[in-house]
Amino acid sequence: DDDVPWVLGTHLTERCGPLARAPDGNRVLLIEAHGFARRLPYHHHKLTLVFAAMRRFRDRLSDAGYNVIYLKAETFGDALETFFAEHPDATLVTMRSPSYGSERRFRDLVADAGGDLRVCENELFVSTRGAFDEWADGAETFTHEQFYRWMRRESGVLMDGEDPVGGEWNFDDQNREFPPEEWEAPPAPSPEPDVVVEETAAWVESTFDTWGSTEEVRWPVTREGARDHLEHFLEHRLPAFGPYQDAMRTDDWEMAHSLLSAVINIGLLHPLEVIKAVETAYHDRDAVSLPSAEGCIRQLLGWREFVRHVYRQTMPELASANQLEATASLPDFYWTGETGMNCLAETIGDVYDRGYAHHIQRLMVLANFATLWGVEPRELNEWFHATYVDAYHWVTTPNVVEMGQYAHGVFATKPYVSSANYVDRMSDYCADCRYDSDETTGEGACPFNALYWDFLARNEAKLRDNHRMRLMYSHVDAKREAGDLEAIREHVVDLRANVDDV
Ligand code: SF4
């Protein structure tokens, strides 16, 4: 067959796409482009995960009888030239990458190499571009909740005819608990020793300028390993996922999260397969409550699909959006972890150790602080993109730039900012912190507090008329009347002048 599936490092499955339709023994192309891995100071575990998973997938396809052409090169362009020099008859066929501009880039590179490329729908999502666009019907802003309900109806997942199972679409009010002291997080699956991972980890360490720990790469790199992780989650962790999904505890980096995003984002698990498994677990396993199952399915069937389409609809503007005109640099401690703010030090430590921290650590610690500090969204986006094992440009740009930093307004209806109050309620970080979460100014006051009021005062012209901010501005008015805003502003000036000691 002249059609040769070109499998990208994020499409590692033979269960869908051009590879699923290729005849036995067909040629298959995989390219390791090393220059790509030098563009950012990526987490060591992230590069190890992707390269080891590609190498494992190469071996899997060879064992299954495919004629695998596995090229290592500095750039995709170099590898494509090599490929077409040897296979001038071939037409490459690939699933569309969700990254903005990648289709055009790949088309240009293949044309420069004198070859042909066909790009087809990315089947590693539950929804299609056409279906979303029909649903959106030309709208310029989007609401996740409406999209999610539509996806539930279309897919029939957790549906009882026309109605949601249990009669409610949303169990958020039951999913915001902090565990009692005696609660122990269910075990996270421990990494299996894997010689390909070990070799790849050593090679990544000596080849690239990476960030993060080089010890204990824990992410599965094969289909079987990913399936084991899924089963482990369903059995041990899903029952507690719902109620404690927003909670943060110092010694429980994993809490009861699925830890599956990294392998879903490289194609080892299909999102629909995970959604169906969670739905079945709810029906078959007594321990799995509806709020846990629905909370997990919402992330995959709703949020993941939603951000992918919103990204597609709003790029390239979204990547450089900055409606609050934030221009500060990202404090160095995001890279070093050296800060006295315990919530940030612990969370950055988690990211450093494993390339992972959960959604509330991302949103309400890392992005919240950066938004209050006034960090330019593009810079924070790049930090997340580099440091998280599950991060890709289509993932982080909507999550960080829009949800985290309210830089555009395409779906966020207000900034997700809070004072120390939220972190104190949802974590145990404040008890071990050198700062006092109840104080706003003065020696030892938690920086989140003064920064929060200063943020609201600084952005008043842009935010006060937002009806969702009314309550917050009534508190700003009270502080102004009490004459507190000046001291708050001075405290923030001080914090900024001494950022390295915060
Ligand atoms: Fe974070 Fe402030 Fe709590 Fe310290 S007191 S952990 S800085 S919120």
XYZ file of C-alpha atoms and ligand atoms in Angstrom:
510
model
C 0.000 0.000 0.000
C 1.382 3.444 -0.868
C -0.380 4.946 2.142
C 2.025 4.958 5.067
C 0.630 5.865 8.493
C 2.812 8.466 10.173
C 2.330 7.989 13.913
C 3.134 11.037 16.041
C 4.485 10.654 19.583
C 1.078 11.659 20.954
C -0.864 9.120 18.833
C 0.538 5.863 20.173
C -2.307 3.493 19.345
C -3.129 1.001 16.620
C -6.762 1.037 17.674
C -7.839 4.087 15.660
C -6.679 6.379 12.887
C -4.837 5.398 9.676
C -2.863 2.708 11.478
C -6.061 0.869 12.462
C -6.979 0.693 8.773
C -3.545 -0.234 7.386
C -3.133 -3.778 6.050
C -0.997 -6.300 7.947
C 2.704 -5.836 7.350
C 2.245 -2.264 6.090
C 4.962 0.343 6.413
C 4.583 2.678 9.429
C 6.644 5.821 10.105
C 7.636 7.182 13.521
C 9.986 10.144 13.926
C 11.907 11.123 17.045
C 12.656 14.802 16.450
C 15.183 15.765 19.067
C 15.314 19.482 18.285
C 11.664 19.628 19.313
C 12.671 18.508 22.793
C 15.182 21.341 23.084
C 12.688 24.152 22.615
C 11.805 24.411 26.318
C 13.450 23.182 29.527
C 11.052 20.227 29.622
C 10.679 18.037 32.669
C 12.987 15.054 32.488
C 10.072 12.675 33.094
C 8.055 14.186 30.274
C 10.722 13.636 27.635
C 11.448 10.183 29.040
C 7.762 9.276 28.940
C 7.237 10.342 25.334
C 10.467 8.895 23.917
C 10.239 5.629 25.889
C 6.582 5.210 24.905
C 7.478 5.781 21.231
C 10.263 3.193 21.425
C 7.998 0.691 23.170
C 5.330 1.307 20.531
C 7.880 0.770 17.755
C 8.695 -2.647 19.240
C 5.023 -3.494 19.672
C 4.325 -2.756 16.002
C 7.396 -4.681 14.835
C 6.306 -7.685 16.897
C 2.868 -7.433 15.296
C 4.502 -7.694 11.857
C 4.440 -4.077 10.646
C 7.339 -2.759 8.635
C 8.322 0.019 11.061
C 10.508 2.861 9.866
C 11.771 4.557 13.012
C 13.840 7.648 12.348
C 15.828 9.657 14.864
C 16.764 13.124 13.625
C 17.309 16.663 14.822
C 14.219 17.934 13.001
C 11.083 16.486 11.435
C 12.274 18.023 8.152
C 15.542 16.060 8.206
C 13.723 12.807 8.935
C 11.136 13.397 6.215
C 13.894 13.940 3.653
C 15.488 10.658 4.659
C 12.132 8.925 4.498
C 11.105 10.154 1.037
C 14.568 9.520 -0.409
C 14.012 5.848 0.408
C 10.234 5.699 -0.108
C 9.444 8.038 -3.016
C 6.200 6.178 -3.749
C 4.735 6.756 -0.273
C 1.878 9.017 0.756
C 2.045 9.752 4.462
C -1.281 9.679 6.297
C -1.556 11.117 9.775
C -4.156 12.145 12.306
C -4.324 15.887 12.790
C -2.386 17.043 15.841
C -4.407 19.425 18.032
C -1.429 21.832 18.222
C -2.136 25.086 16.442
C -0.405 25.402 13.078
C 0.997 21.867 13.113
C -0.979 20.769 10.045
C 0.419 23.596 7.956
C 3.947 23.014 9.302
C 3.815 19.312 8.517
C 2.389 19.947 5.051
C 5.223 22.373 4.299
C 7.884 19.986 5.594
C 6.524 17.054 3.592
C 6.261 19.209 0.450
C 9.855 20.407 0.964
C 10.926 16.767 1.191
C 9.193 16.130 -2.127
C 6.451 13.916 -0.691
C 2.710 13.781 -0.174
C 0.743 14.025 3.054
C -2.892 13.354 3.878
C -4.188 14.642 7.209
C -7.299 13.082 8.699
C -9.549 13.614 11.691
C -7.955 13.016 15.070
C -9.845 10.018 16.430
C -8.234 10.276 19.857
C -11.020 12.563 21.019
C -14.650 11.741 21.736
C -16.133 14.588 19.680
C -15.325 15.777 16.179
C -14.490 19.272 14.983
C -17.570 19.283 12.780
C -19.889 18.310 15.625
C -18.519 20.982 17.953
C -18.758 23.670 15.293
C -22.345 22.708 14.591
C -23.121 22.845 18.315
C -21.325 26.205 18.700
C -23.234 27.625 15.748
C -20.917 30.579 15.216
C -20.812 31.659 18.867
C -17.766 33.608 20.019
C -17.894 32.620 23.662
C -18.622 29.160 25.027
C -20.062 27.691 28.188
C -18.592 24.449 29.401
C -21.678 23.345 31.317
C -23.864 23.517 28.197
C -21.282 21.736 26.116
C -20.903 19.024 28.730
C -24.665 18.344 28.921
C -24.793 18.177 25.155
C -21.928 15.655 25.176
C -23.713 13.579 27.795
C -26.876 13.507 25.655
C -24.994 12.798 22.435
C -22.905 10.008 23.945
C -25.591 8.578 26.235
C -22.993 8.339 29.023
C -24.596 8.372 32.506
C -27.975 9.033 30.921
C -31.358 7.656 31.793
C -33.255 8.360 28.584
C -33.323 12.159 28.277
C -32.314 12.702 31.894
C -28.980 12.454 33.675
C -28.608 9.378 35.852
C -29.459 10.391 39.432
C -31.464 13.382 38.222
C -28.577 15.897 38.480
C -25.896 16.998 36.024
C -23.564 18.166 38.696
C -22.509 17.042 42.168
C -19.923 19.753 42.799
C -21.399 20.591 46.175
C -20.512 17.060 47.360
C -17.090 17.138 45.737
C -15.382 19.858 47.762
C -14.572 18.103 51.007
C -11.335 18.022 52.950
C -10.538 14.547 54.301
C -10.475 13.868 58.033
C -7.039 13.499 59.605
C -7.224 9.688 59.772
C -8.001 9.331 56.051
C -5.183 7.728 54.120
C -4.870 8.339 50.421
C -5.371 5.107 48.476
C -2.052 3.873 47.079
C -0.788 5.169 43.760
C 0.430 2.428 41.441
C 4.180 2.144 41.769
C 6.367 2.338 38.696
C 7.266 -1.001 37.113
C 10.963 -1.492 36.375
C 11.330 -1.169 32.611
C 14.625 -1.403 30.785
C 13.503 0.865 27.934
C 12.469 3.527 30.444
C 15.805 3.217 32.251
C 17.831 3.507 29.060
C 15.722 6.353 27.741
C 15.890 8.206 31.078
C 19.695 8.041 31.061
C 19.853 9.160 27.432
C 17.435 12.064 28.059
C 19.494 13.149 31.051
C 22.724 13.254 29.071
C 21.226 14.682 25.862
C 18.822 17.438 26.889
C 18.838 20.389 29.218
C 15.897 19.256 31.309
C 14.165 20.496 34.459
C 12.941 18.346 37.343
C 13.984 15.188 39.091
C 15.676 12.460 37.063
C 14.708 9.787 39.623
C 11.788 7.353 39.577
C 9.979 7.978 36.327
C 6.598 6.604 37.284
C 4.390 6.984 34.194
C 3.442 3.893 32.207
C 4.882 3.756 28.685
C 2.908 0.849 27.233
C -0.705 0.073 26.532
C -0.641 -2.741 29.113
C 0.898 -0.491 31.763
C -1.708 2.194 31.059
C -4.546 -0.358 31.308
C -3.151 -1.530 34.660
C -3.121 2.069 35.896
C -6.725 2.482 34.817
C -7.809 -0.673 36.631
C -5.866 0.406 39.711
C -7.673 3.740 39.676
C -11.125 2.155 39.300
C -10.491 -0.269 42.141
C -8.573 1.787 44.671
C -8.891 5.473 43.970
C -12.104 6.332 42.146
C -14.289 5.748 45.256
C -12.556 8.658 47.043
C -11.956 10.779 43.947
C -15.225 12.711 44.063
C -15.353 14.102 47.583
C -11.612 14.876 47.863
C -10.798 15.945 44.307
C -10.191 19.565 45.327
C -8.280 18.858 48.537
C -4.491 19.278 48.906
C -2.396 17.475 51.522
C 1.337 17.785 52.086
C 2.176 14.089 52.152
C -0.352 12.993 49.534
C 0.726 14.326 46.174
C -1.584 11.823 44.459
C -4.671 12.122 46.698
C -7.292 10.033 44.824
C -6.658 11.417 41.338
C -6.609 9.116 38.329
C -3.061 10.094 37.220
C -4.120 9.074 33.710
C -3.925 12.404 31.851
C -0.319 11.843 30.718
C -1.078 8.489 29.066
C -4.386 9.627 27.584
C -2.609 12.598 26.001
C -0.135 10.340 24.175
C -2.783 7.903 22.955
C -2.080 4.893 25.180
C -5.641 5.105 26.484
C -8.606 6.465 24.557
C -10.680 8.962 26.565
C -13.901 7.138 25.675
C -12.450 3.887 26.943
C -11.735 5.525 30.300
C -15.166 7.194 30.393
C -16.923 3.879 29.702
C -14.810 2.079 32.302
C -15.725 4.684 34.926
C -19.406 4.473 33.984
C -19.317 0.672 34.236
C -17.507 0.888 37.583
C -20.314 3.110 38.883
C -22.923 0.529 37.847
C -20.981 -2.552 38.956
C -18.955 -1.547 42.005
C -20.718 -0.567 45.205
C -17.824 1.584 46.380
C -18.098 3.978 43.417
C -20.609 6.749 44.076
C -22.309 8.813 41.401
C -20.519 12.043 42.455
C -17.155 10.299 42.024
C -18.033 8.786 38.653
C -19.695 11.938 37.330
C -16.854 14.174 38.581
C -14.325 12.091 36.690
C -16.419 11.785 33.527
C -17.023 15.551 33.504
C -13.256 16.103 33.220
C -12.883 13.780 30.252
C -16.153 13.999 28.343
C -16.664 17.666 29.106
C -13.613 19.667 30.022
C -10.917 17.912 27.961
C -13.006 18.016 24.793
C -14.149 21.568 25.485
C -10.669 23.055 25.891
C -9.465 21.311 22.758
C -12.198 22.964 20.672
C -11.977 26.340 22.361
C -8.236 26.323 21.686
C -8.861 25.523 18.030
C -11.476 28.274 17.764
C -9.455 31.018 19.436
C -5.899 30.419 18.329
C -3.651 32.210 17.597
C -5.130 35.054 19.707
C -5.513 32.943 22.814
C -1.786 32.275 23.202
C -0.982 35.985 23.446
C -4.226 37.162 25.087
C -3.696 39.460 28.044
C -6.853 41.436 28.776
C -5.680 42.348 32.283
C -2.438 43.705 30.777
C -0.262 41.703 33.150
C 3.433 42.281 32.499
C 5.339 40.939 35.525
C 7.924 38.187 35.071
C 7.361 34.791 36.575
C 9.161 34.737 39.952
C 12.280 32.557 39.868
C 10.921 30.331 42.616
C 8.600 28.651 40.090
C 11.813 27.064 38.801
C 13.775 26.720 42.041
C 10.988 25.992 44.519
C 12.772 28.305 46.946
C 10.054 30.246 48.681
C 8.767 30.470 52.229
C 5.197 30.209 50.964
C 4.514 26.613 51.878
C 1.643 26.014 49.446
C 3.828 27.100 46.521
C 6.977 25.342 47.758
C 5.094 22.051 48.251
C 3.283 22.255 44.927
C 6.385 23.208 42.952
C 8.196 20.369 44.756
C 5.506 17.955 43.559
C 5.911 19.172 39.987
C 9.691 18.963 40.249
C 9.553 15.387 41.583
C 7.089 13.905 39.084
C 6.012 16.464 36.480
C 2.596 16.433 38.074
C 0.351 18.220 40.570
C -3.434 18.030 40.540
C -5.946 20.489 39.106
C -6.540 22.565 42.254
C -2.810 22.903 42.907
C -2.519 24.116 39.312
C -5.476 26.497 39.419
C -5.689 27.761 42.985
C -2.027 27.753 43.992
C 0.204 28.160 40.921
C -2.084 30.079 38.568
C -3.815 31.984 41.363
C -0.530 33.333 42.700
C 0.737 34.202 39.213
C -2.496 36.032 38.391
C -2.403 38.020 41.628
C 1.266 38.801 41.011
C 0.393 39.998 37.493
C 2.572 37.516 35.587
C 2.332 37.773 31.814
C 0.065 34.839 30.783
C 2.355 33.702 27.981
C 5.203 33.163 30.423
C 3.149 31.131 32.885
C 1.775 29.090 29.986
C 5.281 28.237 28.890
C 6.209 27.180 32.432
C 3.275 24.764 32.618
C 3.950 23.492 29.110
C 7.538 22.661 30.021
C 7.072 21.235 33.488
C 4.017 18.939 33.414
C 4.067 15.436 31.964
C 0.544 15.832 30.572
C 1.007 19.343 29.160
C 0.727 20.224 25.476
C 0.078 23.617 23.957
C -3.588 22.783 23.279
C -3.964 21.672 26.922
C -2.220 24.464 28.770
C -3.220 27.464 26.678
C -6.956 27.338 27.529
C -6.334 26.045 31.049
C -3.579 28.464 32.024
C -4.084 31.565 29.900
C -7.889 31.616 30.080
C -9.038 29.588 33.080
C -6.007 30.337 35.239
C -5.300 33.928 34.262
C -8.530 35.231 32.726
C -6.584 36.628 29.805
C -9.210 36.410 27.059
C -12.823 35.947 28.188
C -13.760 33.268 25.653
C -15.173 31.024 28.378
C -14.007 32.253 31.786
C -16.556 34.649 33.242
C -14.324 35.929 36.036
C -10.762 35.521 37.291
C -10.224 32.474 39.522
C -8.438 34.337 42.281
C -8.600 33.938 46.006
C -6.874 35.037 49.169
C -5.226 32.620 51.620
C -8.688 31.692 52.821
C -9.268 29.171 50.017
C -5.862 27.489 50.375
C -6.363 27.293 54.132
C -9.785 25.670 53.739
C -8.761 23.121 51.102
C -5.261 22.182 52.279
C -3.038 21.542 55.265
C -0.309 23.796 53.856
C -0.976 26.842 56.027
C -0.354 25.035 59.329
C 3.323 24.524 58.386
C 3.897 27.877 56.747
C 6.050 30.709 58.004
C 3.262 33.086 56.983
C 0.025 33.740 58.816
C -2.972 33.066 56.608
C -5.161 35.395 58.697
C -2.976 38.495 58.332
C -2.979 40.873 55.383
C -0.221 43.350 56.175
C 2.734 43.493 58.502
C 5.590 41.103 59.158
C 4.631 37.486 58.479
C 1.321 38.224 56.742
C 0.438 35.738 54.001
C 1.344 37.335 50.650
C -1.827 35.947 49.030
C -3.953 38.329 51.107
C -2.403 41.689 50.273
C -1.878 40.578 46.669
C -5.537 39.606 46.417
C -6.870 43.003 47.529
C -4.256 44.815 45.490
C -5.214 42.758 42.420
C -8.866 43.721 42.809
C -8.030 47.391 43.358
C -5.550 47.449 40.462
C -8.012 45.882 38.018
C -11.093 47.688 39.261
C -11.834 49.427 35.958
C -11.930 46.084 34.172
C -13.666 43.940 36.787
C -16.025 45.975 38.926
C -18.933 45.870 36.467
C -18.777 42.078 36.264
C -21.797 40.932 38.266
C -19.929 37.838 39.434
C -17.400 40.137 41.123
C -19.970 42.227 42.986
C -19.453 40.591 46.348
C -15.676 40.876 46.088
C -15.928 44.599 45.300
C -18.230 45.199 48.230
C -15.315 43.980 50.378
C -12.903 46.222 48.460
C -15.222 49.165 49.198
C -15.227 48.291 52.883
C -11.419 48.160 52.930
C -11.236 51.462 51.089
C -13.606 53.108 53.560
C -11.603 51.758 56.468
C -8.473 53.270 54.896
C -6.734 49.883 54.553
C -5.919 49.935 50.860
C -2.872 52.192 51.169
C -1.128 49.867 53.638
C -2.019 46.909 51.419
C -0.516 48.630 48.411
C 2.678 49.406 50.314
C 2.911 45.819 51.504
C 2.673 44.630 47.897
C 5.365 47.096 46.787
C 7.544 45.584 49.508
C 6.800 42.027 48.409
C 7.693 42.854 44.831
C 10.943 44.510 45.864
C 11.922 41.410 47.842
C 10.520 38.674 45.636
C 13.572 36.475 46.132
C 12.948 36.382 49.879
C 9.193 35.828 49.804
Fe 0.202 29.570 51.247
Fe -0.339 31.752 52.691
Fe -1.153 29.373 53.517
Fe 1.427 30.026 53.577
S -0.215 30.969 54.777
S 0.559 28.088 52.870
S 1.606 31.257 51.735
S -1.817 30.431 51.659
